[in-house]
Short mmCIF file of C-alpha atoms and ligand atoms in Angstrom, two decimals:
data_model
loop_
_atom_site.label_atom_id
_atom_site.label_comp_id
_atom_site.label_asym_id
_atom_site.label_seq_id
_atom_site.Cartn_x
_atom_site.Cartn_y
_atom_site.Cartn_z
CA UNK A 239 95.56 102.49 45.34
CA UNK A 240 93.74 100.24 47.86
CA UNK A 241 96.14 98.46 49.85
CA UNK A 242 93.53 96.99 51.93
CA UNK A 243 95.62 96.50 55.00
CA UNK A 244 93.70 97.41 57.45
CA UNK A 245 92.73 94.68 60.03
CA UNK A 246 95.04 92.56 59.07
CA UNK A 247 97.25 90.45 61.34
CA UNK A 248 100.74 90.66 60.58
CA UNK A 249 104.01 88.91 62.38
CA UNK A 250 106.88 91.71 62.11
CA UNK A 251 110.14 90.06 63.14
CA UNK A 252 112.66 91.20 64.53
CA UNK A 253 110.99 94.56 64.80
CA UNK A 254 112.63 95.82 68.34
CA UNK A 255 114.70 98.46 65.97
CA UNK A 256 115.61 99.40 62.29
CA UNK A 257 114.21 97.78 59.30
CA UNK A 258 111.99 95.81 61.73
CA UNK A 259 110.74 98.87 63.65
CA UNK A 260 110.17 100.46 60.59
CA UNK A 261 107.84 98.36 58.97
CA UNK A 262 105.89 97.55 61.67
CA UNK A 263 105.13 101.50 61.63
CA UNK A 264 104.32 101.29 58.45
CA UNK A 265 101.79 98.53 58.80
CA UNK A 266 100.60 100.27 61.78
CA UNK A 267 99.58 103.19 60.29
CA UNK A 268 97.75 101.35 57.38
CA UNK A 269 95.23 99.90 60.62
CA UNK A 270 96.90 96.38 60.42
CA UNK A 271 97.04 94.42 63.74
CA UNK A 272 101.32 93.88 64.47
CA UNK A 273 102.73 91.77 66.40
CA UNK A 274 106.62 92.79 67.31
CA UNK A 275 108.84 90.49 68.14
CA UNK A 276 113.22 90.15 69.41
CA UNK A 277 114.92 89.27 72.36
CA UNK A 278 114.67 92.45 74.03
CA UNK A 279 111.56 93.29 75.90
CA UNK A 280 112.37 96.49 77.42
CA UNK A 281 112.71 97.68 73.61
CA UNK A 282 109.48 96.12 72.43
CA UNK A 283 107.48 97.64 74.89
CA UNK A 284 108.91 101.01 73.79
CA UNK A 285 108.34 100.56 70.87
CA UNK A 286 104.85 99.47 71.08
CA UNK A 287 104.13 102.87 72.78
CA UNK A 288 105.74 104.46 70.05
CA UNK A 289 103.07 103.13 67.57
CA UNK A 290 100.40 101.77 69.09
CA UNK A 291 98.74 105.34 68.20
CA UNK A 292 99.61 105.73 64.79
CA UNK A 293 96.77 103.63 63.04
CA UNK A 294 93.31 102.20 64.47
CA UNK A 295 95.29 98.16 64.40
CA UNK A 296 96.09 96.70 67.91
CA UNK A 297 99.93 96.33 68.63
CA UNK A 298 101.13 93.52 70.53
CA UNK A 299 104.50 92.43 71.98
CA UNK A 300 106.58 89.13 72.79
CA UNK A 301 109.74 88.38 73.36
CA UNK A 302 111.49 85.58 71.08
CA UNK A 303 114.91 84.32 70.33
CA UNK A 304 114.17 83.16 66.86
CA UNK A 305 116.79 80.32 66.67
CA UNK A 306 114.93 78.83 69.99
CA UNK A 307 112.15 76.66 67.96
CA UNK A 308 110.17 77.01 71.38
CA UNK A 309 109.95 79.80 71.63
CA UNK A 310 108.72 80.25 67.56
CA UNK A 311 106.45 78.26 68.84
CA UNK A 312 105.33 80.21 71.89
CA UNK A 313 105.04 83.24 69.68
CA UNK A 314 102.56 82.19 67.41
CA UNK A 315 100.39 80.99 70.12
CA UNK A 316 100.61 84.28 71.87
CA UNK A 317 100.04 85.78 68.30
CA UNK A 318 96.99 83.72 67.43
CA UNK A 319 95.73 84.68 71.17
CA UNK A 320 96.22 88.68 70.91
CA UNK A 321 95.41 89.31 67.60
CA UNK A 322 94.10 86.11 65.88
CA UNK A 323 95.41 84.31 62.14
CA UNK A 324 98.38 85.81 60.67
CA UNK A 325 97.53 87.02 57.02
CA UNK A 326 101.55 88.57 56.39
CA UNK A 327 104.50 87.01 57.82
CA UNK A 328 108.04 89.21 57.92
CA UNK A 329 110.72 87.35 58.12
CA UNK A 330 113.61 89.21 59.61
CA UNK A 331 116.61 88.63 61.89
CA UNK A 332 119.39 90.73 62.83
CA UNK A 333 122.92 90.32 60.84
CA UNK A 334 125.44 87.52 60.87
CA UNK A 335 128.68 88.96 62.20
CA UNK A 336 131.23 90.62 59.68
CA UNK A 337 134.44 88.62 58.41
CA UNK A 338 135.76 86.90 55.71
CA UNK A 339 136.51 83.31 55.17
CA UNK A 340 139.51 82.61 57.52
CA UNK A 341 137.50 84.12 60.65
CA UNK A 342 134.91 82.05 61.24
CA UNK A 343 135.03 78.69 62.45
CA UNK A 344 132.07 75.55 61.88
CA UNK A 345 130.02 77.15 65.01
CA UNK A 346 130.11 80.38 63.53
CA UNK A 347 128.93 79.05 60.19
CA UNK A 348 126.16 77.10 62.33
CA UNK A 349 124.97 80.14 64.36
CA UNK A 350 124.50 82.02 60.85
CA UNK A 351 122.41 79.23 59.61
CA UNK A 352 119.93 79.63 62.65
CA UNK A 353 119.78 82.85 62.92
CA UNK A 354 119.86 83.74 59.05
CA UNK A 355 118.13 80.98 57.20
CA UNK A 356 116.65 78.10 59.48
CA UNK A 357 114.87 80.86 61.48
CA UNK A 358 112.52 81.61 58.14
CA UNK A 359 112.27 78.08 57.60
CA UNK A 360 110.76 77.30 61.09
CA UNK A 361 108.85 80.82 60.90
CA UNK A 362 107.38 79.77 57.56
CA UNK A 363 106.00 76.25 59.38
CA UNK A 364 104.53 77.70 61.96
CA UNK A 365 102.87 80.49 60.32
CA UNK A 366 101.62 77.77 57.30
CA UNK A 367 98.18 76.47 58.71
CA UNK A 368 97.33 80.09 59.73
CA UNK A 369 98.52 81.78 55.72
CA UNK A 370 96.82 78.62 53.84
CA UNK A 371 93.05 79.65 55.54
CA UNK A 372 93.11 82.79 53.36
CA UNK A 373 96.08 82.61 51.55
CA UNK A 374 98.17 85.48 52.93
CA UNK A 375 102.09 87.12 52.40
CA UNK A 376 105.40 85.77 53.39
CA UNK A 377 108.34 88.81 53.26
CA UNK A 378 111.67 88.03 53.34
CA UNK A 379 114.22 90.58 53.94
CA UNK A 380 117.59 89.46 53.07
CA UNK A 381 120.02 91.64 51.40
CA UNK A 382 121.83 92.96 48.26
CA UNK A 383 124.31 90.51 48.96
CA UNK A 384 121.63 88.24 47.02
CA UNK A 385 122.73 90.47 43.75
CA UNK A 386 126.28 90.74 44.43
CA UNK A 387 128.54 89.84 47.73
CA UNK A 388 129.90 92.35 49.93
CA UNK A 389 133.29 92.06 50.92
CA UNK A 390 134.27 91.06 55.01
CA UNK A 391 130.64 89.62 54.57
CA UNK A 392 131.10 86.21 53.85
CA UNK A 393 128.03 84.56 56.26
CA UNK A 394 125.75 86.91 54.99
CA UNK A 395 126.75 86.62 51.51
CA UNK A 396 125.75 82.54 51.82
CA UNK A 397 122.96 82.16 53.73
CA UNK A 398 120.61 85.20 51.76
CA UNK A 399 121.32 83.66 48.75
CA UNK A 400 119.35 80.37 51.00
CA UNK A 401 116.43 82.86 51.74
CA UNK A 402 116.47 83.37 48.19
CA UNK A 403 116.69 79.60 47.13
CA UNK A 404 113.42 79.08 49.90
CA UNK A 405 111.31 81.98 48.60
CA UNK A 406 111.39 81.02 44.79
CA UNK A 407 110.64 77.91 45.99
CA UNK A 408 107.30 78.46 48.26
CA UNK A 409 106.52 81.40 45.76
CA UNK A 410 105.27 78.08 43.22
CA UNK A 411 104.35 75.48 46.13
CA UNK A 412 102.27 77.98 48.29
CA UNK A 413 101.05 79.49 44.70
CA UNK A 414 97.40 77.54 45.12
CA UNK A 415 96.70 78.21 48.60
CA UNK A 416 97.54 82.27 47.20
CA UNK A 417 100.35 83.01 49.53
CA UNK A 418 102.40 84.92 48.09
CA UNK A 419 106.17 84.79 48.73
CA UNK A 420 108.59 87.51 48.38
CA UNK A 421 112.28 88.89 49.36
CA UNK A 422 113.32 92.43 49.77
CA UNK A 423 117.04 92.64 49.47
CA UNK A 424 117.97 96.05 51.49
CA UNK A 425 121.25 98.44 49.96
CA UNK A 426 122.40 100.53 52.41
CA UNK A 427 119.48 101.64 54.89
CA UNK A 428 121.06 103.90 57.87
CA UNK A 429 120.39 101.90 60.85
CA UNK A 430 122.35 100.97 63.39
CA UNK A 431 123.52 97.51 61.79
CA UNK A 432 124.76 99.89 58.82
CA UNK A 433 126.84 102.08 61.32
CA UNK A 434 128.20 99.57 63.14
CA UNK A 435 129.61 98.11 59.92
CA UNK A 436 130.95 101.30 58.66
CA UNK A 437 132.48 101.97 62.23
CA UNK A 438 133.80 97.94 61.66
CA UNK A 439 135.18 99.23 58.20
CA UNK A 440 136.73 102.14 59.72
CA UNK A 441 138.54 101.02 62.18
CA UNK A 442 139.88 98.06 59.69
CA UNK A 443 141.32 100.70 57.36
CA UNK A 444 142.32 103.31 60.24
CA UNK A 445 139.85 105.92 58.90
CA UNK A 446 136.79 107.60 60.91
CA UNK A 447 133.39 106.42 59.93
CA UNK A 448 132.38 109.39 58.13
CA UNK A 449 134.91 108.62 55.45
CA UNK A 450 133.86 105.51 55.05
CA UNK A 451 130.23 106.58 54.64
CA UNK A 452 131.42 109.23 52.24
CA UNK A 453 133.24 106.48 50.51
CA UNK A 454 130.02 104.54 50.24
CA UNK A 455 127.61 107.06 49.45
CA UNK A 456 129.99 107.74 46.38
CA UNK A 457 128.87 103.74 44.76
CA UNK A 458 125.33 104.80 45.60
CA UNK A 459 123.40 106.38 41.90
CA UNK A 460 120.84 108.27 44.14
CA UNK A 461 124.08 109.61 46.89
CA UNK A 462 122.85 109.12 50.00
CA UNK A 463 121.44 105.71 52.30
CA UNK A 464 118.22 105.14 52.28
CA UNK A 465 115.70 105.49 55.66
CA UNK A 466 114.13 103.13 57.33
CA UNK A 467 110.86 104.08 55.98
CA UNK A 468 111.48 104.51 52.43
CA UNK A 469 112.38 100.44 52.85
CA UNK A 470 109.28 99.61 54.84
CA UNK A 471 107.12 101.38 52.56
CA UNK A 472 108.05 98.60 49.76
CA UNK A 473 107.49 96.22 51.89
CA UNK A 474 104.29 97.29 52.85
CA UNK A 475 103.66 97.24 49.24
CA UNK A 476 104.47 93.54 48.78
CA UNK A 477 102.36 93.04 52.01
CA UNK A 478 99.25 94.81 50.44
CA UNK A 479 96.47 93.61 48.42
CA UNK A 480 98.07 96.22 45.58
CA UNK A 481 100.75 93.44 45.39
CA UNK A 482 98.22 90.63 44.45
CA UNK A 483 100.03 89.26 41.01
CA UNK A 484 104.04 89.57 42.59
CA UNK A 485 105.21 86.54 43.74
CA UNK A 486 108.49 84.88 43.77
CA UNK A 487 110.20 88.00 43.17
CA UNK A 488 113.27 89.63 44.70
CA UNK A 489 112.97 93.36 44.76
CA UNK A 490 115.99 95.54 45.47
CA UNK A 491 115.87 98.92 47.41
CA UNK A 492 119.28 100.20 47.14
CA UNK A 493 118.88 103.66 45.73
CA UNK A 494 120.81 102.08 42.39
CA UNK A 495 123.41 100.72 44.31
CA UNK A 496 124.03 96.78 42.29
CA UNK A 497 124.89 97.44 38.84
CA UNK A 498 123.69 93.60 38.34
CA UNK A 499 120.97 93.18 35.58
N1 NAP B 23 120.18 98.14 57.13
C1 NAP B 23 120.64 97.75 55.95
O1 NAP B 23 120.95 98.55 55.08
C2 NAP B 23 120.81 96.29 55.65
C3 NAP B 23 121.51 95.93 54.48
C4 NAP B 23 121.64 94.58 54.17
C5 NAP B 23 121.10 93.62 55.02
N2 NAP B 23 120.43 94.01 56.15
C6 NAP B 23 119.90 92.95 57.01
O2 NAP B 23 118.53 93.21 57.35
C7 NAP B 23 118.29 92.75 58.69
C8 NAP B 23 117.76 93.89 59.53
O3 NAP B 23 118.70 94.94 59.47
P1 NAP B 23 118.74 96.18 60.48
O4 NAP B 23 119.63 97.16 59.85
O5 NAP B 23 117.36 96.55 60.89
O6 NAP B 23 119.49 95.49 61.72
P2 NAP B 23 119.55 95.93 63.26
O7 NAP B 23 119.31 97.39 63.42
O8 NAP B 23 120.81 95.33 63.78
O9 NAP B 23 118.29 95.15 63.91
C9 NAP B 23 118.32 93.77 64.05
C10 NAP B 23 117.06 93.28 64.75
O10 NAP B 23 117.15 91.86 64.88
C11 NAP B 23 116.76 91.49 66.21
N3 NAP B 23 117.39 90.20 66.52
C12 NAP B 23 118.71 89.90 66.46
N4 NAP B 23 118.92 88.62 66.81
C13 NAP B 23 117.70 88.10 67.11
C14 NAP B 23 117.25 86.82 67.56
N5 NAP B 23 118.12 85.80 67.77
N6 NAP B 23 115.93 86.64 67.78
C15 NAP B 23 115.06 87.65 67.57
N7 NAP B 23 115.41 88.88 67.15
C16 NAP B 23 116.72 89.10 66.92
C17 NAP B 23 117.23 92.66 67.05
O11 NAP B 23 116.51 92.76 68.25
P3 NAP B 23 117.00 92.34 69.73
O12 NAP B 23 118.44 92.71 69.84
O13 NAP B 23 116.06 93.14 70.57
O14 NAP B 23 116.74 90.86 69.79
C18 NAP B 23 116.86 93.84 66.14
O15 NAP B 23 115.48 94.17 66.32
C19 NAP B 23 119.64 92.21 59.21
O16 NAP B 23 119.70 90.83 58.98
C20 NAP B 23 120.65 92.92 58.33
O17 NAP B 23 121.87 92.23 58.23
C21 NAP B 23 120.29 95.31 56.48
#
């Protein structure tokens, strides 16, 4: 299968750690050209070392708050600048806090807005001129709260199901300019969002995380959490020439976990 991803420019964000991190490996070792991105330098430029030898693609860093439009803005410059036009965009952020309705006040709801939705919105602008040259992919990862909603989990339950809303909606306006849109909704990947919820989940119920990833493991048809790479490898797919007639979709990797059809 010819997934054609080598040289390639691709904006991986939110890619200091986790799903992030792993995809931009992924897309590293294909030979594509990644640019990582978070708030956290110090992490960034370890992680560039980590993979800046696994594929012949040039890996860049730069910091960015992505709910700081300015600073979206300052990114793609420095993207254009160290690697050139973006051909795939990854949309990523890290996770609304956990809670359920009663917790969370208006700035709370705001703040998950930003950070969760309005973050791929202003990504999505100022990656447009560069995707509509070419045409080029958009990935959204989001999560399987877009099949069903996770309890304690109410921000992220409302704003994926936005991501979702957006994507289907590009998928057919961004269509003749062949950019294809896409979401990846995640299960339960072991990263260290995943164990902070469990440990969040523990201590709510007075049990040690282990139980509580025993517990969840049980719900899960293939028994275990997924890694990091197993995720980024779809997404790599969707990225990938091999992906040329998928758009508009919403593609779950949960190892069975959503018994939605
Ligand atoms: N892992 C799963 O199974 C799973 C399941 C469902 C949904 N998800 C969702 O998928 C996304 C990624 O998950 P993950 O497990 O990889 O999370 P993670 O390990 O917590 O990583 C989150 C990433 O987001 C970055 N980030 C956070 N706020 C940012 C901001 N304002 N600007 C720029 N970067 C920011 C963090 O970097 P810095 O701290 O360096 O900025 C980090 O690289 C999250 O939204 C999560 O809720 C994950």
């Amino acid at each position: 299968m010819e997934l054609n991803l080598a040289g390639k420019v691709a904006l991986v964000v939110a890619s200091s750690q986790g799903l992030g991190k792993a995809i931009a490996s992924e897309l590293a070792k294909e030979g594509t050209h990644v640019m990582l991105t978070s708030r956290n330098e110090d992490k960034l430029q370890q992680v560039k070392e980590e993979i800046n030898s696994l594929g012949e693609g040039k890996v860049s860093y730069f910091s960015c708050d992505i709910t700081k439009p300015e600073e979206i803005q300052a990114l793609l410059q420095k993207t254009n600048q160290e690697l050139g036009k973006i051909d795939i965009l990854v949309n990523n952020a890290g996770g609304p806090p956990g809670g359920t309705f009663e917790k969370f006040n208006d700035e709370d709801w705001q703040n998950a807005f930003e950070l969760n939705l309005l973050s791929y919105v202003r990504l999505v602008r100022a990656a447009l001129p560069d995707l509509k040259k070419e045409g080029g992919r958009i990935i959204n990862i989001a999560s399987s709260s877009i099949k069903t909603p996770i309890p304690g989990l109410i921000l992220s339950n409302t704003f994926r199901l936005g991501v979702v809303g957006l994507a289907k909606s590009l998928a057919e306006e961004l269509a003749p300019y062949n950019i294809l849109v896409n979401t990846v909704a995640p299960g339960r990947i072991a990263t260290d969002r995943v164990a902070f919820l469990d440990q969040m989940k523990a201590d709510n119920q007075g049990k040690t995380r282990e139980e509580i990833e025993e517990a969840s493991k049980k719900s899960i048809p293939l028994g275990r959490y997924g890694n990091p790479e197993e995720f980024a490898k779809v997404v790599a797919f969707l990225a990938s020439d091999a992906s040329s007639f998928v758009t508009g979709t919403s593609l779950l990797v949960d190892g069975g976990m959503v018994k939605a059809i």
